[in-house]
């Protein structure tokens, strides 16, 4: 028996080995943009210009020109007749990849650790300015996929936190910052792209796994809505211009042709008005992906430098023969141009002033094939502005003080300081010595993969701390070989304070570092880290441990050692690493970071492990998310698992008190499910005879370059693919070509879903006081119990970052909206507030919640 979507939702998950595979139901047609909300002006302008375009010009907008064929990691074709140059898309989520004279910002996980919405915006805005100054139109970031289901997932550091609310807010603020700088942000990777193993079948085959299809993440409907889709709803509400579909399958349908996720959830339910872009070579079809809701193919070729494309000329043919209706190609082009106008890119766009493929000043225009003019490809434009200050603030404010027995802050008068561990020092090959940071040498300041940028410099902890000690006329010695334990013990024994630096690394699956195929093999420290700590702590009664990592590591064996007087975590802090950390160590900045994840005692404490062995023969590995919504602290609470440090935990050099919780009901309207129908699909411009789209006479073709032109008016032979041109029912999904008015979903109606979801129902206030002797930052956190028997004990719903002087009181005020108090009803396919009693909790972490109150009943 095969389970249907709603049955899967009721049963939590489908059996996924053998014949009973989870599946994703079809949803067609692909919804057309309407220009709702603050998209109206951009949509109107997009219609105006798209109406003037020919079919091949529209196709050019939707199709990348091929890998390494132009300067950016992905570029569309251009429309020179209308003054539109090719659209440049470039990695990544913490800065510009493959360039120079740019900043290397702290990772997303560090932004989450600040719990500071304003810093998320400022970092996003600074990144957007740099991308714009380099001539980049689309930033391939930020990320909320992976969300962080697995603590050892390779790319969790690119995102924010395994909590959907913390992630959603930081995601949205980052997007606003990027787009306010005039660059289209790309929310990625959509959806449930939670591990690197098997994300792409060809990549897995390269590691020796005999599979033919990429992994299927099998997730029920409730979990999708309440966990993984939640941050993307926030992204849509923030006006994000682009969303990148992921490599993996979701319920056995590839992310870039999953009509349920793209057409129904993203475009119909959430009302997304921008464009869906493929991850690089994440497509597995052309017509199928287009009808399922994908709008742009990146980098355009089927495989890198194949010279073939699922879109390009094949899309031109598919429109000409009616397989893809004209309204669909029109909608693709309108969505792209609407995003372009919405961020003001038309006022700021200029050609890229760099090449992703060489640091040489001169090179071929089409470097992959050594063709075209030999010209200046790198102008070495410095775009850093004053962004070091933003990078520094995020790095410093993301330091999480996990333990402090009075040893911090340091006084600056310590006579002898030992700096111990490779993670304190410089990479022997230079900060950018390994391509895409694909190694772990020296101090760790970012993970590896396409989500990296080149460092303009990297201030190491050793450099910054040594400068600090010398200014105080102290002595300082460093041992940066993790295996030189005798020397470590000797320096530790002589030291007034021993600062021990350890790390663990992870990244994207195409790079293997010491057997870690993107994902971490385990949660232990790397390079003998545990023994390094023990060697220091066994010889110095004032040992302080500093950790750099993409997520949690196991600290069980040493965290409570009596000689370890303090523990700090600083994630992946970027270029200002040493400077920011030293400000915290010496008390110029009071640590205000809070852990954005849970620190468990064992890997097993987190629940389901990563899937690291195929389990479906040669077919797609099947990973059932049987835990549903219970990940990270929700899982620990459900299973009465005691963490070492809970989600939201972080110490300070001062103390805070919480009091006087007050609840006020607000006069919100009742929730009204959306009804009615859309307008019919609009059509812009006309389609000419096939002869109008032949290769222009005199055009010098560049080898491997992807063009929109066709080679013959015999469309079947021009395609070179029998599937293009087929209109039989077994190939074209039922309803996919239907441009008539469509029924609106009850959960739809505005950006992020039904507008009623975002009506504020209650105002919550509490008094927070700095009861210590120094200025400090505190993060009041509001959690809600939704009351149902199968619900988490508490879920985060609101937070803020407060900076208070000694003795200062502040009345913190926030609101709870309808979505905050709702559950997804699988049968109704809408959000409902259950009849179970609801409680509100306010405190400093998920397990330190001194204030609580019962909410009045709501409808």
Short mmCIF file of N, CA and C in Angstrom, two decimals, residues 124-249:
data_model
loop_
_atom_site.label_atom_id
_atom_site.label_comp_id
_atom_site.label_asym_id
_atom_site.label_seq_id
_atom_site.Cartn_x
_atom_site.Cartn_y
_atom_site.Cartn_z
N UNK A 124 23.23 41.88 6.90
CA UNK A 124 22.63 41.69 5.59
C UNK A 124 22.84 42.91 4.71
N UNK A 125 22.64 44.09 5.26
CA UNK A 125 22.79 45.31 4.49
C UNK A 125 24.24 45.53 4.05
N UNK A 126 25.18 45.23 4.93
CA UNK A 126 26.60 45.37 4.57
C UNK A 126 26.95 44.39 3.46
N UNK A 127 26.47 43.15 3.56
CA UNK A 127 26.73 42.19 2.49
C UNK A 127 26.12 42.67 1.19
N UNK A 128 24.87 43.15 1.24
CA UNK A 128 24.21 43.61 0.04
C UNK A 128 24.97 44.74 -0.64
N UNK A 129 25.52 45.66 0.14
CA UNK A 129 26.31 46.75 -0.43
C UNK A 129 27.53 46.21 -1.17
N UNK A 130 28.19 45.21 -0.59
CA UNK A 130 29.38 44.66 -1.23
C UNK A 130 29.03 43.92 -2.51
N UNK A 131 27.96 43.16 -2.48
CA UNK A 131 27.53 42.47 -3.69
C UNK A 131 27.18 43.48 -4.78
N UNK A 132 26.45 44.51 -4.41
CA UNK A 132 26.07 45.52 -5.39
C UNK A 132 27.29 46.21 -5.98
N UNK A 133 28.24 46.56 -5.13
CA UNK A 133 29.44 47.25 -5.60
C UNK A 133 30.28 46.39 -6.54
N UNK A 134 30.17 45.08 -6.41
CA UNK A 134 30.90 44.18 -7.31
C UNK A 134 30.13 43.92 -8.61
N UNK A 135 28.93 44.47 -8.73
CA UNK A 135 28.15 44.25 -9.94
C UNK A 135 27.31 43.00 -9.90
N UNK A 136 27.01 42.52 -8.71
CA UNK A 136 26.22 41.29 -8.53
C UNK A 136 24.77 41.69 -8.30
N UNK A 137 23.87 41.03 -8.98
CA UNK A 137 22.44 41.34 -8.90
C UNK A 137 21.69 40.48 -7.90
N UNK A 138 22.15 39.24 -7.72
CA UNK A 138 21.44 38.28 -6.87
C UNK A 138 22.44 37.63 -5.92
N UNK A 139 22.23 37.81 -4.63
CA UNK A 139 23.06 37.14 -3.62
C UNK A 139 22.45 35.78 -3.33
N UNK A 140 23.25 34.74 -3.41
CA UNK A 140 22.76 33.38 -3.16
C UNK A 140 22.79 33.09 -1.67
N UNK A 141 21.93 33.71 -0.95
CA UNK A 141 21.79 33.61 0.48
C UNK A 141 20.75 34.63 0.91
N UNK A 142 20.26 34.51 2.14
CA UNK A 142 20.69 33.64 3.23
C UNK A 142 20.05 32.25 3.17
N UNK A 143 20.40 31.41 4.15
CA UNK A 143 19.93 30.02 4.17
C UNK A 143 19.08 29.75 5.42
N UNK A 144 17.99 29.02 5.20
CA UNK A 144 17.22 28.45 6.31
C UNK A 144 17.00 26.97 6.07
N UNK A 145 17.69 26.44 5.08
CA UNK A 145 17.70 25.03 4.77
C UNK A 145 19.14 24.66 4.44
N UNK A 146 19.80 23.89 5.31
CA UNK A 146 19.21 23.17 6.44
C UNK A 146 18.76 24.07 7.58
N UNK A 147 17.66 23.66 8.18
CA UNK A 147 17.21 24.29 9.42
C UNK A 147 18.11 23.87 10.57
N UNK A 148 18.52 22.61 10.57
CA UNK A 148 19.40 22.11 11.62
C UNK A 148 18.82 20.91 12.35
N UNK A 149 18.06 20.11 11.63
CA UNK A 149 17.49 18.88 12.21
C UNK A 149 18.58 18.05 12.87
N UNK A 150 19.72 17.92 12.21
CA UNK A 150 20.82 17.09 12.70
C UNK A 150 21.98 17.97 13.12
N UNK A 151 22.48 17.82 14.34
CA UNK A 151 23.57 18.68 14.81
C UNK A 151 24.86 18.48 14.02
N UNK A 152 24.99 17.33 13.33
CA UNK A 152 26.19 17.04 12.57
C UNK A 152 25.99 17.28 11.08
N UNK A 153 24.88 17.90 10.69
CA UNK A 153 24.67 18.25 9.29
C UNK A 153 25.73 19.23 8.81
N UNK A 154 26.21 19.03 7.59
CA UNK A 154 27.39 19.75 7.14
C UNK A 154 27.22 21.24 6.99
N UNK A 155 26.01 21.70 6.63
CA UNK A 155 25.84 23.12 6.30
C UNK A 155 24.98 23.87 7.30
N UNK A 156 24.85 23.36 8.52
CA UNK A 156 23.99 24.04 9.49
C UNK A 156 24.51 25.43 9.83
N UNK A 157 25.80 25.66 9.68
CA UNK A 157 26.38 26.97 10.00
C UNK A 157 25.98 28.03 8.99
N UNK A 158 25.60 27.63 7.78
CA UNK A 158 25.17 28.61 6.78
C UNK A 158 23.81 29.19 7.15
N UNK A 159 22.99 28.38 7.83
CA UNK A 159 21.70 28.86 8.31
C UNK A 159 21.84 29.48 9.69
N UNK A 160 20.81 29.35 10.49
CA UNK A 160 20.80 30.07 11.75
C UNK A 160 20.64 29.16 12.96
N UNK A 161 19.53 28.48 13.06
CA UNK A 161 19.22 27.73 14.28
C UNK A 161 18.20 26.65 13.97
N UNK A 162 18.19 25.53 14.73
CA UNK A 162 17.15 24.52 14.52
C UNK A 162 15.77 24.95 15.00
N UNK A 163 15.67 26.13 15.60
CA UNK A 163 14.35 26.64 15.97
C UNK A 163 13.80 27.48 14.82
N UNK A 164 12.57 27.20 14.36
CA UNK A 164 12.05 27.91 13.19
C UNK A 164 11.77 29.38 13.43
N UNK A 165 11.46 29.77 14.65
CA UNK A 165 11.18 31.18 14.93
C UNK A 165 12.46 32.00 14.97
N UNK A 166 13.47 31.52 15.68
CA UNK A 166 14.75 32.22 15.70
C UNK A 166 15.31 32.31 14.28
N UNK A 167 15.24 31.21 13.55
CA UNK A 167 15.71 31.23 12.16
C UNK A 167 14.86 32.17 11.32
N UNK A 168 13.55 32.09 11.43
CA UNK A 168 12.67 32.89 10.58
C UNK A 168 12.90 34.38 10.76
N UNK A 169 13.07 34.82 11.99
CA UNK A 169 13.26 36.24 12.24
C UNK A 169 14.61 36.70 11.71
N UNK A 170 15.68 35.94 11.98
CA UNK A 170 17.00 36.33 11.50
C UNK A 170 17.09 36.23 9.97
N UNK A 171 16.42 35.25 9.41
CA UNK A 171 16.30 35.07 7.97
C UNK A 171 15.67 36.32 7.34
N UNK A 172 14.53 36.73 7.89
CA UNK A 172 13.80 37.87 7.35
C UNK A 172 14.59 39.16 7.47
N UNK A 173 15.22 39.38 8.63
CA UNK A 173 15.98 40.61 8.81
C UNK A 173 17.19 40.67 7.88
N UNK A 174 17.82 39.52 7.66
CA UNK A 174 18.95 39.48 6.73
C UNK A 174 18.48 39.81 5.31
N UNK A 175 17.36 39.25 4.92
CA UNK A 175 16.79 39.51 3.59
C UNK A 175 16.48 41.00 3.43
N UNK A 176 15.85 41.59 4.42
CA UNK A 176 15.54 43.02 4.34
C UNK A 176 16.81 43.84 4.16
N UNK A 177 17.86 43.49 4.92
CA UNK A 177 19.11 44.21 4.81
C UNK A 177 19.72 44.11 3.43
N UNK A 178 19.77 42.91 2.89
CA UNK A 178 20.34 42.69 1.55
C UNK A 178 19.56 43.48 0.51
N UNK A 179 18.24 43.36 0.55
CA UNK A 179 17.43 43.96 -0.51
C UNK A 179 17.34 45.47 -0.38
N UNK A 180 17.46 46.00 0.83
CA UNK A 180 17.51 47.45 1.00
C UNK A 180 18.79 48.03 0.39
N UNK A 181 19.80 47.19 0.19
CA UNK A 181 21.02 47.62 -0.47
C UNK A 181 20.93 47.49 -1.99
N UNK A 182 19.79 47.04 -2.49
CA UNK A 182 19.59 46.98 -3.93
C UNK A 182 20.00 45.69 -4.58
N UNK A 183 20.05 44.61 -3.82
CA UNK A 183 20.42 43.29 -4.34
C UNK A 183 19.31 42.31 -4.02
N UNK A 184 18.99 41.43 -4.96
CA UNK A 184 17.97 40.41 -4.74
C UNK A 184 18.55 39.34 -3.81
N UNK A 185 17.88 39.08 -2.71
CA UNK A 185 18.27 38.00 -1.81
C UNK A 185 17.65 36.69 -2.28
N UNK A 186 18.35 35.58 -2.02
CA UNK A 186 17.86 34.25 -2.37
C UNK A 186 17.71 33.42 -1.11
N UNK A 187 16.49 33.10 -0.76
CA UNK A 187 16.24 32.24 0.39
C UNK A 187 16.46 30.79 -0.04
N UNK A 188 17.33 30.08 0.66
CA UNK A 188 17.67 28.72 0.26
C UNK A 188 17.84 27.85 1.49
N UNK A 189 17.91 26.52 1.34
CA UNK A 189 17.61 25.71 0.17
C UNK A 189 16.24 25.10 0.43
N UNK A 190 15.33 25.28 -0.48
CA UNK A 190 13.92 24.93 -0.31
C UNK A 190 13.67 23.54 -0.87
N UNK A 191 13.52 22.51 -0.08
CA UNK A 191 13.20 22.47 1.32
C UNK A 191 13.74 21.16 1.92
N UNK A 192 13.83 21.12 3.27
CA UNK A 192 14.33 19.99 4.07
C UNK A 192 15.62 19.40 3.50
N UNK A 193 16.54 20.27 3.16
CA UNK A 193 17.86 19.87 2.68
C UNK A 193 18.76 19.75 3.91
N UNK A 194 18.57 18.68 4.68
CA UNK A 194 19.10 18.62 6.04
C UNK A 194 20.39 17.81 6.19
N UNK A 195 20.91 17.24 5.13
CA UNK A 195 22.20 16.55 5.24
C UNK A 195 22.87 16.55 3.89
N UNK A 196 24.22 16.34 3.91
CA UNK A 196 25.00 16.34 2.68
C UNK A 196 25.06 14.95 2.05
N UNK A 197 25.11 13.90 2.88
CA UNK A 197 25.12 12.55 2.34
C UNK A 197 23.93 12.35 1.40
N UNK A 198 24.21 11.93 0.16
CA UNK A 198 23.21 11.53 -0.84
C UNK A 198 22.37 12.69 -1.35
N UNK A 199 22.75 13.94 -1.09
CA UNK A 199 21.96 15.07 -1.58
C UNK A 199 21.94 15.10 -3.10
N UNK A 200 23.04 14.64 -3.72
CA UNK A 200 23.11 14.51 -5.17
C UNK A 200 23.65 13.12 -5.49
N UNK A 201 22.92 12.36 -6.28
CA UNK A 201 23.37 11.01 -6.59
C UNK A 201 24.76 10.98 -7.23
N UNK A 202 25.08 11.85 -8.21
CA UNK A 202 26.42 11.78 -8.80
C UNK A 202 27.53 12.03 -7.78
N UNK A 203 27.29 12.95 -6.87
CA UNK A 203 28.27 13.22 -5.82
C UNK A 203 28.47 11.99 -4.94
N UNK A 204 27.37 11.34 -4.57
CA UNK A 204 27.45 10.15 -3.74
C UNK A 204 28.16 9.01 -4.46
N UNK A 205 27.91 8.88 -5.76
CA UNK A 205 28.60 7.85 -6.54
C UNK A 205 30.10 8.10 -6.51
N UNK A 206 30.49 9.36 -6.53
CA UNK A 206 31.90 9.70 -6.44
C UNK A 206 32.54 9.27 -5.13
N UNK A 207 31.73 9.12 -4.10
CA UNK A 207 32.20 8.62 -2.81
C UNK A 207 32.08 7.11 -2.68
N UNK A 208 31.63 6.45 -3.76
CA UNK A 208 31.57 5.00 -3.76
C UNK A 208 30.22 4.40 -3.45
N UNK A 209 29.19 5.23 -3.35
CA UNK A 209 27.84 4.72 -3.08
C UNK A 209 27.14 4.41 -4.41
N UNK A 210 26.56 3.24 -4.51
CA UNK A 210 25.93 2.80 -5.76
C UNK A 210 24.44 3.14 -5.73
N UNK A 211 24.12 4.39 -6.02
CA UNK A 211 22.72 4.82 -6.07
C UNK A 211 22.47 5.56 -7.38
N UNK A 212 21.22 5.58 -7.79
CA UNK A 212 20.86 6.23 -9.05
C UNK A 212 20.08 7.52 -8.85
N UNK A 213 19.53 7.74 -7.65
CA UNK A 213 18.75 8.94 -7.37
C UNK A 213 19.14 9.54 -6.03
N UNK A 214 18.90 10.83 -5.91
CA UNK A 214 19.25 11.53 -4.69
C UNK A 214 18.30 11.18 -3.55
N UNK A 215 18.75 11.45 -2.35
CA UNK A 215 18.02 11.13 -1.13
C UNK A 215 16.63 11.74 -1.13
N UNK A 216 15.67 11.01 -0.58
CA UNK A 216 14.33 11.54 -0.35
C UNK A 216 14.14 11.77 1.15
N UNK A 217 13.93 13.04 1.51
CA UNK A 217 13.56 13.38 2.88
C UNK A 217 12.05 13.27 2.98
N UNK A 218 11.57 12.36 3.82
CA UNK A 218 10.14 12.06 3.89
C UNK A 218 9.54 12.71 5.13
N UNK A 219 8.72 13.72 4.90
CA UNK A 219 8.25 14.60 5.96
C UNK A 219 6.74 14.74 5.87
N UNK A 220 6.07 14.71 7.01
CA UNK A 220 4.61 14.85 7.01
C UNK A 220 4.20 16.32 6.89
N UNK A 221 2.95 16.52 6.59
CA UNK A 221 2.39 17.84 6.28
C UNK A 221 2.48 18.78 7.48
N UNK A 222 2.15 18.31 8.66
CA UNK A 222 2.20 19.13 9.87
C UNK A 222 3.64 19.60 10.13
N UNK A 223 4.58 18.68 10.02
CA UNK A 223 5.97 19.03 10.27
C UNK A 223 6.48 20.04 9.25
N UNK A 224 6.10 19.83 7.99
CA UNK A 224 6.51 20.80 6.97
C UNK A 224 6.05 22.20 7.34
N UNK A 225 4.79 22.34 7.72
CA UNK A 225 4.24 23.67 7.99
C UNK A 225 4.79 24.27 9.29
N UNK A 226 4.87 23.49 10.33
CA UNK A 226 5.20 24.04 11.64
C UNK A 226 6.70 24.15 11.88
N UNK A 227 7.50 23.52 11.02
CA UNK A 227 8.95 23.53 11.25
C UNK A 227 9.69 24.08 10.03
N UNK A 228 9.73 23.32 8.95
CA UNK A 228 10.63 23.64 7.85
C UNK A 228 10.11 24.76 6.94
N UNK A 229 8.80 24.86 6.76
CA UNK A 229 8.24 25.91 5.91
C UNK A 229 8.14 27.25 6.65
N UNK A 230 8.09 27.20 7.96
CA UNK A 230 7.86 28.40 8.78
C UNK A 230 8.83 29.53 8.44
N UNK A 231 10.14 29.32 8.41
CA UNK A 231 11.03 30.44 8.09
C UNK A 231 10.84 30.97 6.68
N UNK A 232 10.46 30.12 5.74
CA UNK A 232 10.24 30.59 4.38
C UNK A 232 8.99 31.46 4.28
N UNK A 233 8.01 31.21 5.14
CA UNK A 233 6.88 32.12 5.22
C UNK A 233 7.34 33.50 5.68
N UNK A 234 8.26 33.53 6.63
CA UNK A 234 8.82 34.80 7.08
C UNK A 234 9.62 35.48 5.97
N UNK A 235 10.33 34.68 5.17
CA UNK A 235 11.08 35.24 4.05
C UNK A 235 10.14 35.88 3.03
N UNK A 236 9.03 35.21 2.73
CA UNK A 236 8.07 35.75 1.78
C UNK A 236 7.46 37.04 2.32
N UNK A 237 7.15 37.06 3.61
CA UNK A 237 6.62 38.29 4.22
C UNK A 237 7.64 39.42 4.17
N UNK A 238 8.92 39.07 4.20
CA UNK A 238 9.98 40.08 4.13
C UNK A 238 10.20 40.56 2.70
N UNK A 239 9.51 39.96 1.72
CA UNK A 239 9.61 40.40 0.34
C UNK A 239 10.75 39.80 -0.44
N UNK A 240 11.23 38.63 -0.02
CA UNK A 240 12.38 38.02 -0.70
C UNK A 240 12.11 37.87 -2.20
N UNK A 241 13.14 38.18 -3.00
CA UNK A 241 12.97 38.17 -4.45
C UNK A 241 13.15 36.83 -5.10
N UNK A 242 13.98 35.97 -4.51
CA UNK A 242 14.28 34.67 -5.12
C UNK A 242 14.30 33.59 -4.05
N UNK A 243 13.91 32.39 -4.44
CA UNK A 243 14.01 31.21 -3.57
C UNK A 243 14.67 30.11 -4.38
N UNK A 244 15.67 29.46 -3.78
CA UNK A 244 16.41 28.40 -4.46
C UNK A 244 15.88 27.04 -4.04
N UNK A 245 15.45 26.25 -5.04
CA UNK A 245 15.00 24.89 -4.75
C UNK A 245 16.21 23.97 -4.59
N UNK A 246 16.04 22.91 -3.81
CA UNK A 246 17.17 22.13 -3.32
C UNK A 246 17.45 20.90 -4.16
N UNK A 247 18.60 20.27 -3.89
CA UNK A 247 19.03 19.08 -4.62
C UNK A 247 18.21 17.84 -4.30
N UNK A 248 17.85 17.70 -3.03
CA UNK A 248 17.27 16.45 -2.56
C UNK A 248 15.84 16.28 -3.04
N UNK A 249 15.33 15.09 -2.86
CA UNK A 249 13.90 14.85 -3.06
C UNK A 249 13.16 15.07 -1.74
#
